[in-house]
Amino acid sequence: MRLISVSVVFGLTLAGCAAPPASEMERRTRMAAAAEVSATQCAGFVGGYESAKQLKADANTNIIAARQLGATDADLAKARKDVQTTFNTAALFTSIPEACNSLIGSLAWTSN
């Protein structure tokens, strides 16, 4: 039950904190932020070093795409803050492994 609620929390974050992304740029900033949090805080749950490197590459790809669509440093900072806050909240109410599992699953599900 807890995992389902965490999945919903991360689904909302990646999908727009309960609202769909206003644009493709916003979706890309959220995807980048989720990949960054997954790589930096969930490396042991994504398969270690190589998987974390792939998440970093995915984050960079999404950052480039978001910037091409008009994302600013403020847009990226907001997405990072939103994802980090949601991750911290999920970890508080469940556990870090469950929060990581949910974040990684949501990220994989919403990726291109």
PDB file of N, CA, C and O in Angstrom, residues 12-43:
ATOM      1  N   LEU A  12       2.624  12.222  -9.741  1.00  0.00           N
ATOM      2  CA  LEU A  12       2.158  13.606  -9.727  1.00  0.00           C
ATOM      3  C   LEU A  12       3.305  14.571  -9.955  1.00  0.00           C
ATOM      4  O   LEU A  12       3.163  15.565 -10.653  1.00  0.00           O
ATOM      5  N   THR A  13       4.465  14.289  -9.362  1.00  0.00           N
ATOM      6  CA  THR A  13       5.613  15.177  -9.541  1.00  0.00           C
ATOM      7  C   THR A  13       6.053  15.191 -10.997  1.00  0.00           C
ATOM      8  O   THR A  13       6.239  16.248 -11.584  1.00  0.00           O
ATOM      9  N   LEU A  14       6.213  14.021 -11.571  1.00  0.00           N
ATOM     10  CA  LEU A  14       6.692  13.968 -12.946  1.00  0.00           C
ATOM     11  C   LEU A  14       5.629  14.436 -13.920  1.00  0.00           C
ATOM     12  O   LEU A  14       5.935  14.953 -14.982  1.00  0.00           O
ATOM     13  N   ALA A  15       4.392  14.261 -13.546  1.00  0.00           N
ATOM     14  CA  ALA A  15       3.313  14.698 -14.422  1.00  0.00           C
ATOM     15  C   ALA A  15       2.916  16.143 -14.151  1.00  0.00           C
ATOM     16  O   ALA A  15       2.034  16.663 -14.797  1.00  0.00           O
ATOM     17  N   GLY A  16       3.515  16.770 -13.177  1.00  0.00           N
ATOM     18  CA  GLY A  16       3.256  18.182 -12.972  1.00  0.00           C
ATOM     19  C   GLY A  16       2.728  18.522 -11.604  1.00  0.00           C
ATOM     20  O   GLY A  16       1.964  19.458 -11.477  1.00  0.00           O
ATOM     21  N   CYS A  17       3.132  17.798 -10.582  1.00  0.00           N
ATOM     22  CA  CYS A  17       2.660  18.105  -9.228  1.00  0.00           C
ATOM     23  C   CYS A  17       1.147  18.242  -9.232  1.00  0.00           C
ATOM     24  O   CYS A  17       0.597  19.267  -8.842  1.00  0.00           O
ATOM     25  N   ALA A  18       0.472  17.240  -9.680  1.00  0.00           N
ATOM     26  CA  ALA A  18      -0.977  17.138  -9.734  1.00  0.00           C
ATOM     27  C   ALA A  18      -1.574  17.829 -10.956  1.00  0.00           C
ATOM     28  O   ALA A  18      -2.757  17.757 -11.175  1.00  0.00           O
ATOM     29  N   ALA A  19      -0.768  18.474 -11.735  1.00  0.00           N
ATOM     30  CA  ALA A  19      -1.245  19.095 -12.971  1.00  0.00           C
ATOM     31  C   ALA A  19      -0.323  18.650 -14.100  1.00  0.00           C
ATOM     32  O   ALA A  19       0.873  18.502 -13.897  1.00  0.00           O
ATOM     33  N   PRO A  20      -0.895  18.422 -15.264  1.00  0.00           N
ATOM     34  CA  PRO A  20      -0.028  18.033 -16.379  1.00  0.00           C
ATOM     35  C   PRO A  20       0.948  19.159 -16.709  1.00  0.00           C
ATOM     36  O   PRO A  20       0.673  20.326 -16.433  1.00  0.00           O
ATOM     37  N   PRO A  21       2.090  18.806 -17.276  1.00  0.00           N
ATOM     38  CA  PRO A  21       3.038  19.862 -17.643  1.00  0.00           C
ATOM     39  C   PRO A  21       2.376  20.851 -18.598  1.00  0.00           C
ATOM     40  O   PRO A  21       1.621  20.465 -19.467  1.00  0.00           O
ATOM     41  N   ALA A  22       2.689  22.103 -18.388  1.00  0.00           N
ATOM     42  CA  ALA A  22       2.107  23.149 -19.227  1.00  0.00           C
ATOM     43  C   ALA A  22       2.694  23.127 -20.637  1.00  0.00           C
ATOM     44  O   ALA A  22       2.099  23.670 -21.557  1.00  0.00           O
ATOM     45  N   SER A  23       3.858  22.498 -20.765  1.00  0.00           N
ATOM     46  CA  SER A  23       4.527  22.480 -22.062  1.00  0.00           C
ATOM     47  C   SER A  23       5.507  21.313 -22.122  1.00  0.00           C
ATOM     48  O   SER A  23       5.812  20.689 -21.101  1.00  0.00           O
ATOM     49  N   GLU A  24       6.004  21.058 -23.298  1.00  0.00           N
ATOM     50  CA  GLU A  24       7.043  20.040 -23.464  1.00  0.00           C
ATOM     51  C   GLU A  24       8.307  20.460 -22.724  1.00  0.00           C
ATOM     52  O   GLU A  24       9.015  19.627 -22.161  1.00  0.00           O
ATOM     53  N   MET A  25       8.577  21.753 -22.666  1.00  0.00           N
ATOM     54  CA  MET A  25       9.736  22.262 -21.924  1.00  0.00           C
ATOM     55  C   MET A  25       9.626  21.891 -20.451  1.00  0.00           C
ATOM     56  O   MET A  25      10.570  21.412 -19.848  1.00  0.00           O
ATOM     57  N   GLU A  26       8.461  22.100 -19.886  1.00  0.00           N
ATOM     58  CA  GLU A  26       8.260  21.774 -18.479  1.00  0.00           C
ATOM     59  C   GLU A  26       8.398  20.264 -18.241  1.00  0.00           C
ATOM     60  O   GLU A  26       8.979  19.831 -17.252  1.00  0.00           O
ATOM     61  N   ARG A  27       7.880  19.469 -19.134  1.00  0.00           N
ATOM     62  CA  ARG A  27       8.009  18.010 -19.010  1.00  0.00           C
ATOM     63  C   ARG A  27       9.480  17.608 -19.034  1.00  0.00           C
ATOM     64  O   ARG A  27       9.938  16.802 -18.237  1.00  0.00           O
ATOM     65  N   ARG A  28      10.243  18.219 -19.923  1.00  0.00           N
ATOM     66  CA  ARG A  28      11.672  17.903 -20.034  1.00  0.00           C
ATOM     67  C   ARG A  28      12.442  18.318 -18.783  1.00  0.00           C
ATOM     68  O   ARG A  28      13.346  17.608 -18.351  1.00  0.00           O
ATOM     69  N   THR A  29      12.105  19.467 -18.192  1.00  0.00           N
ATOM     70  CA  THR A  29      12.811  19.882 -16.976  1.00  0.00           C
ATOM     71  C   THR A  29      12.511  18.908 -15.841  1.00  0.00           C
ATOM     72  O   THR A  29      13.399  18.573 -15.060  1.00  0.00           O
ATOM     73  N   ARG A  30      11.287  18.447 -15.749  1.00  0.00           N
ATOM     74  CA  ARG A  30      10.933  17.476 -14.710  1.00  0.00           C
ATOM     75  C   ARG A  30      11.648  16.150 -14.908  1.00  0.00           C
ATOM     76  O   ARG A  30      12.101  15.521 -13.941  1.00  0.00           O
ATOM     77  N   MET A  31      11.720  15.709 -16.160  1.00  0.00           N
ATOM     78  CA  MET A  31      12.417  14.453 -16.451  1.00  0.00           C
ATOM     79  C   MET A  31      13.904  14.571 -16.096  1.00  0.00           C
ATOM     80  O   MET A  31      14.482  13.645 -15.524  1.00  0.00           O
ATOM     81  N   ALA A  32      14.501  15.696 -16.423  1.00  0.00           N
ATOM     82  CA  ALA A  32      15.916  15.908 -16.088  1.00  0.00           C
ATOM     83  C   ALA A  32      16.117  15.877 -14.586  1.00  0.00           C
ATOM     84  O   ALA A  32      17.040  15.223 -14.079  1.00  0.00           O
ATOM     85  N   ALA A  33      15.270  16.562 -13.865  1.00  0.00           N
ATOM     86  CA  ALA A  33      15.394  16.606 -12.401  1.00  0.00           C
ATOM     87  C   ALA A  33      15.212  15.222 -11.787  1.00  0.00           C
ATOM     88  O   ALA A  33      15.961  14.836 -10.879  1.00  0.00           O
ATOM     89  N   ALA A  34      14.258  14.467 -12.279  1.00  0.00           N
ATOM     90  CA  ALA A  34      14.032  13.117 -11.750  1.00  0.00           C
ATOM     91  C   ALA A  34      15.226  12.207 -12.035  1.00  0.00           C
ATOM     92  O   ALA A  34      15.622  11.409 -11.177  1.00  0.00           O
ATOM     93  N   ALA A  35      15.814  12.350 -13.208  1.00  0.00           N
ATOM     94  CA  ALA A  35      16.997  11.544 -13.537  1.00  0.00           C
ATOM     95  C   ALA A  35      18.174  11.929 -12.646  1.00  0.00           C
ATOM     96  O   ALA A  35      18.927  11.070 -12.190  1.00  0.00           O
ATOM     97  N   GLU A  36      18.322  13.224 -12.367  1.00  0.00           N
ATOM     98  CA  GLU A  36      19.401  13.670 -11.483  1.00  0.00           C
ATOM     99  C   GLU A  36      19.236  13.111 -10.063  1.00  0.00           C
ATOM    100  O   GLU A  36      20.202  12.604  -9.476  1.00  0.00           O
ATOM    101  N   VAL A  37      18.035  13.200  -9.528  1.00  0.00           N
ATOM    102  CA  VAL A  37      17.801  12.676  -8.181  1.00  0.00           C
ATOM    103  C   VAL A  37      18.010  11.172  -8.164  1.00  0.00           C
ATOM    104  O   VAL A  37      18.636  10.624  -7.250  1.00  0.00           O
ATOM    105  N   SER A  38      17.527  10.481  -9.182  1.00  0.00           N
ATOM    106  CA  SER A  38      17.722   9.026  -9.254  1.00  0.00           C
ATOM    107  C   SER A  38      19.200   8.668  -9.289  1.00  0.00           C
ATOM    108  O   SER A  38      19.639   7.748  -8.598  1.00  0.00           O
ATOM    109  N   ALA A  39      19.967   9.398 -10.078  1.00  0.00           N
ATOM    110  CA  ALA A  39      21.395   9.106 -10.218  1.00  0.00           C
ATOM    111  C   ALA A  39      22.169   9.407  -8.942  1.00  0.00           C
ATOM    112  O   ALA A  39      23.065   8.654  -8.563  1.00  0.00           O
ATOM    113  N   THR A  40      21.824  10.501  -8.277  1.00  0.00           N
ATOM    114  CA  THR A  40      22.617  10.921  -7.122  1.00  0.00           C
ATOM    115  C   THR A  40      22.183  10.284  -5.825  1.00  0.00           C
ATOM    116  O   THR A  40      22.997  10.123  -4.916  1.00  0.00           O
ATOM    117  N   GLN A  41      20.910   9.918  -5.707  1.00  0.00           N
ATOM    118  CA  GLN A  41      20.430   9.407  -4.433  1.00  0.00           C
ATOM    119  C   GLN A  41      19.955   7.966  -4.474  1.00  0.00           C
ATOM    120  O   GLN A  41      19.632   7.406  -3.425  1.00  0.00           O
ATOM    121  N   CYS A  42      19.919   7.388  -5.656  1.00  0.00           N
ATOM    122  CA  CYS A  42      19.389   6.027  -5.776  1.00  0.00           C
ATOM    123  C   CYS A  42      20.309   5.121  -6.585  1.00  0.00           C
ATOM    124  O   CYS A  42      19.860   4.106  -7.130  1.00  0.00           O
ATOM    125  N   ALA A  43      21.578   5.455  -6.676  1.00  0.00           N
ATOM    126  CA  ALA A  43      22.497   4.696  -7.529  1.00  0.00           C
ATOM    127  C   ALA A  43      22.486   3.206  -7.206  1.00  0.00           C
ATOM    128  O   ALA A  43      22.530   2.364  -8.110  1.00  0.00           O
TER     129      ALA A  43
END
